[in-house]
mmCIF file of C-alpha atoms in Angstrom:
data_model
loop_
_atom_site.group_PDB
_atom_site.id
_atom_site.type_symbol
_atom_site.label_atom_id
_atom_site.label_comp_id
_atom_site.label_asym_id
_atom_site.label_seq_id
_atom_site.Cartn_x
_atom_site.Cartn_y
_atom_site.Cartn_z
ATOM 1 C CA UNK A 1 -25.984 25.918 29.653
ATOM 2 C CA UNK A 2 -25.679 25.295 33.044
ATOM 3 C CA UNK A 3 -27.891 21.792 32.707
ATOM 4 C CA UNK A 4 -25.374 20.903 30.274
ATOM 5 C CA UNK A 5 -22.437 21.526 32.785
ATOM 6 C CA UNK A 6 -24.224 19.912 35.681
ATOM 7 C CA UNK A 7 -24.601 16.594 33.238
ATOM 8 C CA UNK A 8 -20.876 16.719 32.400
ATOM 9 C CA UNK A 9 -19.911 17.242 36.179
ATOM 10 C CA UNK A 10 -22.252 14.202 37.219
ATOM 11 C CA UNK A 11 -20.592 11.850 34.840
ATOM 12 C CA UNK A 12 -18.535 9.265 36.466
ATOM 13 C CA UNK A 13 -14.973 8.346 35.318
ATOM 14 C CA UNK A 14 -16.248 4.790 34.264
ATOM 15 C CA UNK A 15 -19.283 6.575 32.224
ATOM 16 C CA UNK A 16 -16.589 8.738 30.486
ATOM 17 C CA UNK A 17 -14.430 5.679 29.686
ATOM 18 C CA UNK A 18 -17.117 3.802 27.998
ATOM 19 C CA UNK A 19 -18.034 7.098 26.208
ATOM 20 C CA UNK A 20 -14.351 7.140 24.608
ATOM 21 C CA UNK A 21 -14.621 3.372 23.848
ATOM 22 C CA UNK A 22 -17.887 3.809 21.913
ATOM 23 C CA UNK A 23 -16.491 6.752 20.129
ATOM 24 C CA UNK A 24 -12.856 4.797 19.535
ATOM 25 C CA UNK A 25 -14.685 1.989 17.874
ATOM 26 C CA UNK A 26 -16.680 3.589 15.763
ATOM 27 C CA UNK A 27 -13.865 5.636 14.382
ATOM 28 C CA UNK A 28 -12.226 2.423 13.703
ATOM 29 C CA UNK A 29 -14.753 0.634 12.032
ATOM 30 C CA UNK A 30 -14.981 3.733 9.747
ATOM 31 C CA UNK A 31 -11.201 3.634 9.373
ATOM 32 C CA UNK A 32 -11.150 0.078 8.228
ATOM 33 C CA UNK A 33 -14.363 0.878 5.934
ATOM 34 C CA UNK A 34 -12.370 3.939 4.134
ATOM 35 C CA UNK A 35 -9.134 2.249 4.000
ATOM 36 C CA UNK A 36 -11.013 -0.433 2.156
ATOM 37 C CA UNK A 37 -12.550 1.272 0.049
ATOM 38 C CA UNK A 38 -9.475 3.635 -0.980
ATOM 39 C CA UNK A 39 -7.520 0.382 -1.974
ATOM 40 C CA UNK A 40 -10.504 -0.754 -4.170
ATOM 41 C CA UNK A 41 -11.260 1.381 -7.390
ATOM 42 C CA UNK A 42 -14.366 -0.596 -7.985
ATOM 43 C CA UNK A 43 -15.544 0.137 -4.440
ATOM 44 C CA UNK A 44 -14.892 4.123 -4.995
ATOM 45 C CA UNK A 45 -16.819 3.637 -8.010
ATOM 46 C CA UNK A 46 -19.707 2.152 -6.385
ATOM 47 C CA UNK A 47 -19.357 4.595 -3.420
ATOM 48 C CA UNK A 48 -20.275 7.174 -5.873
ATOM 49 C CA UNK A 49 -23.229 5.511 -7.087
ATOM 50 C CA UNK A 50 -24.604 4.892 -3.289
ATOM 51 C CA UNK A 51 -24.285 8.746 -2.644
ATOM 52 C CA UNK A 52 -25.841 9.372 -5.935
ATOM 53 C CA UNK A 53 -28.930 6.979 -4.937
ATOM 54 C CA UNK A 54 -29.360 8.590 -1.495
ATOM 55 C CA UNK A 55 -29.486 11.732 -3.281
ATOM 56 C CA UNK A 56 -31.949 11.063 -5.511
ATOM 57 C CA UNK A 57 -33.712 9.497 -2.901
ATOM 58 C CA UNK A 58 -33.648 12.948 -0.886
ATOM 59 C CA UNK A 59 -34.923 14.896 -3.953
ATOM 60 C CA UNK A 60 -37.910 12.324 -4.460
ATOM 61 C CA UNK A 61 -38.850 12.918 -0.808
ATOM 62 C CA UNK A 62 -38.688 16.663 -1.216
ATOM 63 C CA UNK A 63 -40.691 17.073 -4.497
ATOM 64 C CA UNK A 64 -43.235 14.122 -3.373
ATOM 65 C CA UNK A 65 -42.191 12.043 -6.521
ATOM 66 C CA UNK A 66 -44.045 8.960 -5.169
ATOM 67 C CA UNK A 67 -43.075 6.483 -7.605
ATOM 68 C CA UNK A 68 -39.381 7.256 -7.962
ATOM 69 C CA UNK A 69 -39.532 7.396 -4.050
ATOM 70 C CA UNK A 70 -40.709 4.052 -3.515
ATOM 71 C CA UNK A 71 -37.996 2.667 -6.559
ATOM 72 C CA UNK A 72 -35.308 4.002 -4.668
ATOM 73 C CA UNK A 73 -36.448 2.576 -1.605
ATOM 74 C CA UNK A 74 -36.222 -0.899 -2.821
ATOM 75 C CA UNK A 75 -32.947 -0.284 -4.143
ATOM 76 C CA UNK A 76 -31.750 0.819 -0.674
ATOM 77 C CA UNK A 77 -33.577 -1.752 1.180
ATOM 78 C CA UNK A 78 -31.428 -4.629 -0.970
ATOM 79 C CA UNK A 79 -28.513 -2.517 -1.555
ATOM 80 C CA UNK A 80 -26.809 -3.946 1.511
ATOM 81 C CA UNK A 81 -27.162 -7.419 0.881
ATOM 82 C CA UNK A 82 -25.817 -6.611 -3.094
ATOM 83 C CA UNK A 83 -22.860 -4.672 -1.684
ATOM 84 C CA UNK A 84 -21.976 -7.915 0.610
ATOM 85 C CA UNK A 85 -22.187 -9.930 -2.202
ATOM 86 C CA UNK A 86 -20.100 -8.172 -4.606
ATOM 87 C CA UNK A 87 -17.539 -7.096 -2.220
ATOM 88 C CA UNK A 88 -17.276 -10.641 -0.312
ATOM 89 C CA UNK A 89 -13.328 -11.060 -1.558
ATOM 90 C CA UNK A 90 -12.332 -7.576 -0.605
ATOM 91 C CA UNK A 91 -14.292 -7.621 2.666
ATOM 92 C CA UNK A 92 -12.765 -10.853 3.714
ATOM 93 C CA UNK A 93 -9.177 -9.416 2.975
ATOM 94 C CA UNK A 94 -10.327 -6.288 4.857
ATOM 95 C CA UNK A 95 -11.154 -8.585 7.979
ATOM 96 C CA UNK A 96 -7.984 -10.014 7.825
ATOM 97 C CA UNK A 97 -6.099 -7.016 8.020
ATOM 98 C CA UNK A 98 -7.941 -6.100 11.371
ATOM 99 C CA UNK A 99 -5.052 -6.206 13.862
ATOM 100 C CA UNK A 100 -1.990 -6.240 11.511
ATOM 101 C CA UNK A 101 -1.420 -2.451 11.461
ATOM 102 C CA UNK A 102 2.568 -3.253 11.099
ATOM 103 C CA UNK A 103 1.750 -5.106 7.851
ATOM 104 C CA UNK A 104 2.802 -2.252 5.640
ATOM 105 C CA UNK A 105 5.940 -1.183 8.041
ATOM 106 C CA UNK A 106 7.238 -4.544 8.047
ATOM 107 C CA UNK A 107 7.222 -4.862 4.096
ATOM 108 C CA UNK A 108 8.583 -1.584 3.589
ATOM 109 C CA UNK A 109 11.533 -2.721 5.906
ATOM 110 C CA UNK A 110 11.894 -5.993 3.906
ATOM 111 C CA UNK A 111 11.755 -4.115 0.617
ATOM 112 C CA UNK A 112 14.599 -1.583 1.790
ATOM 113 C CA UNK A 113 16.593 -4.650 3.186
ATOM 114 C CA UNK A 114 16.710 -6.453 -0.072
ATOM 115 C CA UNK A 115 16.951 -3.810 -2.396
ATOM 116 C CA UNK A 116 14.156 -5.537 -3.748
ATOM 117 C CA UNK A 117 13.349 -2.330 -6.056
ATOM 118 C CA UNK A 118 16.492 -2.643 -7.737
ATOM 119 C CA UNK A 119 16.294 -6.280 -8.490
ATOM 120 C CA UNK A 120 13.023 -5.807 -10.074
ATOM 121 C CA UNK A 121 14.116 -2.570 -12.025
ATOM 122 C CA UNK A 122 17.274 -5.033 -13.479
ATOM 123 C CA UNK A 123 14.773 -7.908 -13.959
ATOM 124 C CA UNK A 124 12.264 -5.687 -15.917
ATOM 125 C CA UNK A 125 15.088 -3.928 -18.097
ATOM 126 C CA UNK A 126 16.835 -7.467 -18.777
ATOM 127 C CA UNK A 127 13.498 -9.087 -20.190
ATOM 128 C CA UNK A 128 12.201 -6.069 -21.819
ATOM 129 C CA UNK A 129 15.604 -6.133 -23.980
ATOM 130 C CA UNK A 130 14.817 -9.808 -25.066
ATOM 131 C CA UNK A 131 11.419 -9.216 -25.461
ATOM 132 C CA UNK A 132 10.248 -11.596 -22.856
ATOM 133 C CA UNK A 133 6.883 -10.973 -21.826
ATOM 134 C CA UNK A 134 6.323 -10.983 -17.700
ATOM 135 C CA UNK A 135 3.634 -10.022 -15.257
ATOM 136 C CA UNK A 136 5.087 -9.223 -11.314
ATOM 137 C CA UNK A 137 2.645 -8.375 -8.907
ATOM 138 C CA UNK A 138 3.550 -6.932 -5.410
ATOM 139 C CA UNK A 139 1.161 -7.647 -3.047
ATOM 140 C CA UNK A 140 0.562 -4.875 -0.091
ATOM 141 C CA UNK A 141 -2.050 -4.474 2.521
ATOM 142 C CA UNK A 142 -4.943 -6.206 0.632
ATOM 143 C CA UNK A 143 -4.111 -10.287 0.553
ATOM 144 C CA UNK A 144 -4.727 -11.831 -2.648
ATOM 145 C CA UNK A 145 -5.009 -15.376 -1.486
ATOM 146 C CA UNK A 146 -7.799 -16.014 -3.882
ATOM 147 C CA UNK A 147 -5.540 -15.701 -6.776
ATOM 148 C CA UNK A 148 -2.679 -17.963 -5.409
ATOM 149 C CA UNK A 149 -4.602 -21.366 -4.869
ATOM 150 C CA UNK A 150 -3.660 -22.491 -8.875
ATOM 151 C CA UNK A 151 -0.020 -21.281 -8.681
ATOM 152 C CA UNK A 152 3.166 -22.616 -7.604
ATOM 153 C CA UNK A 153 4.228 -21.777 -4.268
ATOM 154 C CA UNK A 154 7.925 -20.826 -4.139
ATOM 155 C CA UNK A 155 8.258 -18.672 -1.090
ATOM 156 C CA UNK A 156 11.924 -17.929 -1.675
ATOM 157 C CA UNK A 157 14.199 -14.904 -2.001
ATOM 158 C CA UNK A 158 13.774 -12.823 -4.960
ATOM 159 C CA UNK A 159 16.773 -12.620 -7.378
ATOM 160 C CA UNK A 160 17.188 -11.361 -11.037
ATOM 161 C CA UNK A 161 18.313 -14.773 -12.002
ATOM 162 C CA UNK A 162 15.194 -16.578 -10.406
ATOM 163 C CA UNK A 163 12.589 -14.104 -11.831
ATOM 164 C CA UNK A 164 14.169 -13.701 -15.243
ATOM 165 C CA UNK A 165 14.395 -17.759 -15.362
ATOM 166 C CA UNK A 166 10.765 -18.037 -14.527
ATOM 167 C CA UNK A 167 9.357 -16.040 -17.671
ATOM 168 C CA UNK A 168 11.395 -17.845 -20.366
ATOM 169 C CA UNK A 169 9.160 -19.040 -22.827
ATOM 170 C CA UNK A 170 10.089 -22.369 -22.541
ATOM 171 C CA UNK A 171 9.698 -22.910 -18.665
ATOM 172 C CA UNK A 172 6.235 -24.214 -17.103
ATOM 173 C CA UNK A 173 5.453 -21.338 -14.980
ATOM 174 C CA UNK A 174 6.062 -18.273 -17.727
ATOM 175 C CA UNK A 175 2.624 -17.880 -18.747
ATOM 176 C CA UNK A 176 1.200 -16.683 -15.351
ATOM 177 C CA UNK A 177 2.097 -14.065 -12.928
ATOM 178 C CA UNK A 178 4.369 -14.032 -10.119
ATOM 179 C CA UNK A 179 3.303 -12.605 -6.938
ATOM 180 C CA UNK A 180 5.874 -11.128 -4.268
ATOM 181 C CA UNK A 181 4.419 -11.127 -0.793
ATOM 182 C CA UNK A 182 6.485 -9.275 2.427
ATOM 183 C CA UNK A 183 9.553 -8.938 0.433
ATOM 184 C CA UNK A 184 9.783 -12.413 -1.004
ATOM 185 C CA UNK A 185 8.886 -14.102 -4.286
ATOM 186 C CA UNK A 186 5.650 -16.101 -2.988
ATOM 187 C CA UNK A 187 4.550 -17.702 -6.097
ATOM 188 C CA UNK A 188 4.266 -18.082 -9.568
ATOM 189 C CA UNK A 189 1.947 -19.014 -12.442
ATOM 190 C CA UNK A 190 -0.620 -17.039 -10.805
ATOM 191 C CA UNK A 191 -3.880 -15.984 -12.770
ATOM 192 C CA UNK A 192 -5.506 -12.717 -12.403
ATOM 193 C CA UNK A 193 -8.686 -11.025 -13.065
ATOM 194 C CA UNK A 194 -8.736 -8.963 -16.087
ATOM 195 C CA UNK A 195 -10.204 -5.673 -16.302
ATOM 196 C CA UNK A 196 -13.835 -5.207 -17.763
ATOM 197 C CA UNK A 197 -13.216 -1.685 -18.994
ATOM 198 C CA UNK A 198 -13.835 -0.919 -22.452
ATOM 199 C CA UNK A 199 -11.576 2.154 -22.480
ATOM 200 C CA UNK A 200 -8.354 0.395 -22.818
ATOM 201 C CA UNK A 201 -5.933 0.850 -25.573
ATOM 202 C CA UNK A 202 -6.534 -2.081 -27.847
ATOM 203 C CA UNK A 203 -2.773 -2.556 -28.174
ATOM 204 C CA UNK A 204 -2.739 -3.537 -24.573
ATOM 205 C CA UNK A 205 -2.755 -7.401 -24.661
ATOM 206 C CA UNK A 206 -3.735 -9.999 -21.707
ATOM 207 C CA UNK A 207 -0.969 -9.408 -19.601
ATOM 208 C CA UNK A 208 -1.714 -5.614 -19.306
ATOM 209 C CA UNK A 209 -5.414 -6.110 -18.998
ATOM 210 C CA UNK A 210 -4.788 -8.568 -16.093
ATOM 211 C CA UNK A 211 -2.465 -6.244 -14.316
ATOM 212 C CA UNK A 212 -5.407 -3.322 -14.757
ATOM 213 C CA UNK A 213 -7.743 -5.772 -13.343
ATOM 214 C CA UNK A 214 -5.874 -6.669 -10.181
ATOM 215 C CA UNK A 215 -4.995 -2.798 -9.507
ATOM 216 C CA UNK A 216 -8.985 -1.996 -9.560
ATOM 217 C CA UNK A 217 -9.580 -4.687 -6.920
ATOM 218 C CA UNK A 218 -6.682 -4.154 -4.614
ATOM 219 C CA UNK A 219 -3.625 -1.710 -3.424
ATOM 220 C CA UNK A 220 -1.153 -4.121 -5.479
ATOM 221 C CA UNK A 221 1.562 -2.717 -7.702
ATOM 222 C CA UNK A 222 1.774 -4.838 -10.908
ATOM 223 C CA UNK A 223 4.670 -4.898 -13.196
ATOM 224 C CA UNK A 224 4.364 -5.614 -16.831
ATOM 225 C CA UNK A 225 6.808 -6.276 -19.627
ATOM 226 C CA UNK A 226 5.409 -6.587 -23.206
ATOM 227 C CA UNK A 227 6.973 -9.398 -25.342
ATOM 228 C CA UNK A 228 5.502 -7.556 -28.590
ATOM 229 C CA UNK A 229 6.949 -4.096 -27.792
ATOM 230 C CA UNK A 230 9.898 -4.721 -24.894
ATOM 231 C CA UNK A 231 8.015 -1.794 -23.252
ATOM 232 C CA UNK A 232 7.442 -2.068 -19.339
ATOM 233 C CA UNK A 233 4.596 -0.571 -17.271
ATOM 234 C CA UNK A 234 3.330 -0.090 -13.707
ATOM 235 C CA UNK A 235 -0.617 -0.836 -13.112
ATOM 236 C CA UNK A 236 -1.707 0.790 -9.908
ATOM 237 C CA UNK A 237 -5.072 2.165 -8.708
ATOM 238 C CA UNK A 238 -6.808 1.325 -11.875
ATOM 239 C CA UNK A 239 -4.204 2.988 -14.343
ATOM 240 C CA UNK A 240 -1.498 1.577 -16.527
ATOM 241 C CA UNK A 241 1.503 3.702 -17.002
ATOM 242 C CA UNK A 242 3.960 2.920 -19.682
ATOM 243 C CA UNK A 243 7.948 3.621 -19.870
ATOM 244 C CA UNK A 244 10.849 3.753 -22.156
ATOM 245 C CA UNK A 245 13.341 4.796 -19.614
ATOM 246 C CA UNK A 246 14.421 2.218 -16.888
ATOM 247 C CA UNK A 247 15.322 5.271 -14.299
ATOM 248 C CA UNK A 248 11.643 6.472 -14.604
ATOM 249 C CA UNK A 249 10.400 3.237 -14.168
ATOM 250 C CA UNK A 250 12.629 2.824 -10.743
ATOM 251 C CA UNK A 251 11.816 6.141 -9.741
ATOM 252 C CA UNK A 252 8.056 5.699 -9.759
ATOM 253 C CA UNK A 253 8.006 2.025 -8.455
ATOM 254 C CA UNK A 254 9.964 3.559 -5.630
ATOM 255 C CA UNK A 255 7.396 6.162 -4.988
ATOM 256 C CA UNK A 256 4.544 3.986 -5.112
ATOM 257 C CA UNK A 257 6.069 1.579 -2.490
ATOM 258 C CA UNK A 258 6.656 4.725 -0.375
#
């Protein structure tokens, strides 16, 4: 005990500062990794798989299962490279977020200032009553630049008139997704990745599968209007919730964005 006390007393202020900085940077790295994983449904599933692999590795070493241990060892050796390849878009998006801690606060302020939630709810209700299909993505922490490339950049203020006009079947941009970035209508005609899940209800069409797909790889919130049924949905974190009442839809949308 005295040895520990003496060692602490002999640490200079500069050495203590370096230790604090060291701990802080390690914590910062872990924080951003966990933030990236939390906003990506696929990452959560793969993280569970990685944990399972390491548990199997521990068991194989305890019981001297040589063949299994060698196999798992090879998986672990090449696992890091596989993760980097699989999550290249997500890693890039995560790195872009370093140093932008106020992004979410700015987004919330813009949403509150322009009452975007009410505009979105009114637009969805308008389109649903007329059986006009729509797909609206609200970008949040994870940037979706890779899906913007083939789209048409608008970068304008959101209005019910503009949103509903875009999705009219006779317009050139109706067949893609509208993307909202930092409270503005950023682009239209964007194409989203479809989910690969097999347990999705067969009644859901291309728009619903695309909405689920983008919510699996980002923290975005996606609004869907079905032209077949006139019902509207919200896709978030890999799950799709369908609504019949606009008030419930608006309440949940407010909650997801808070």
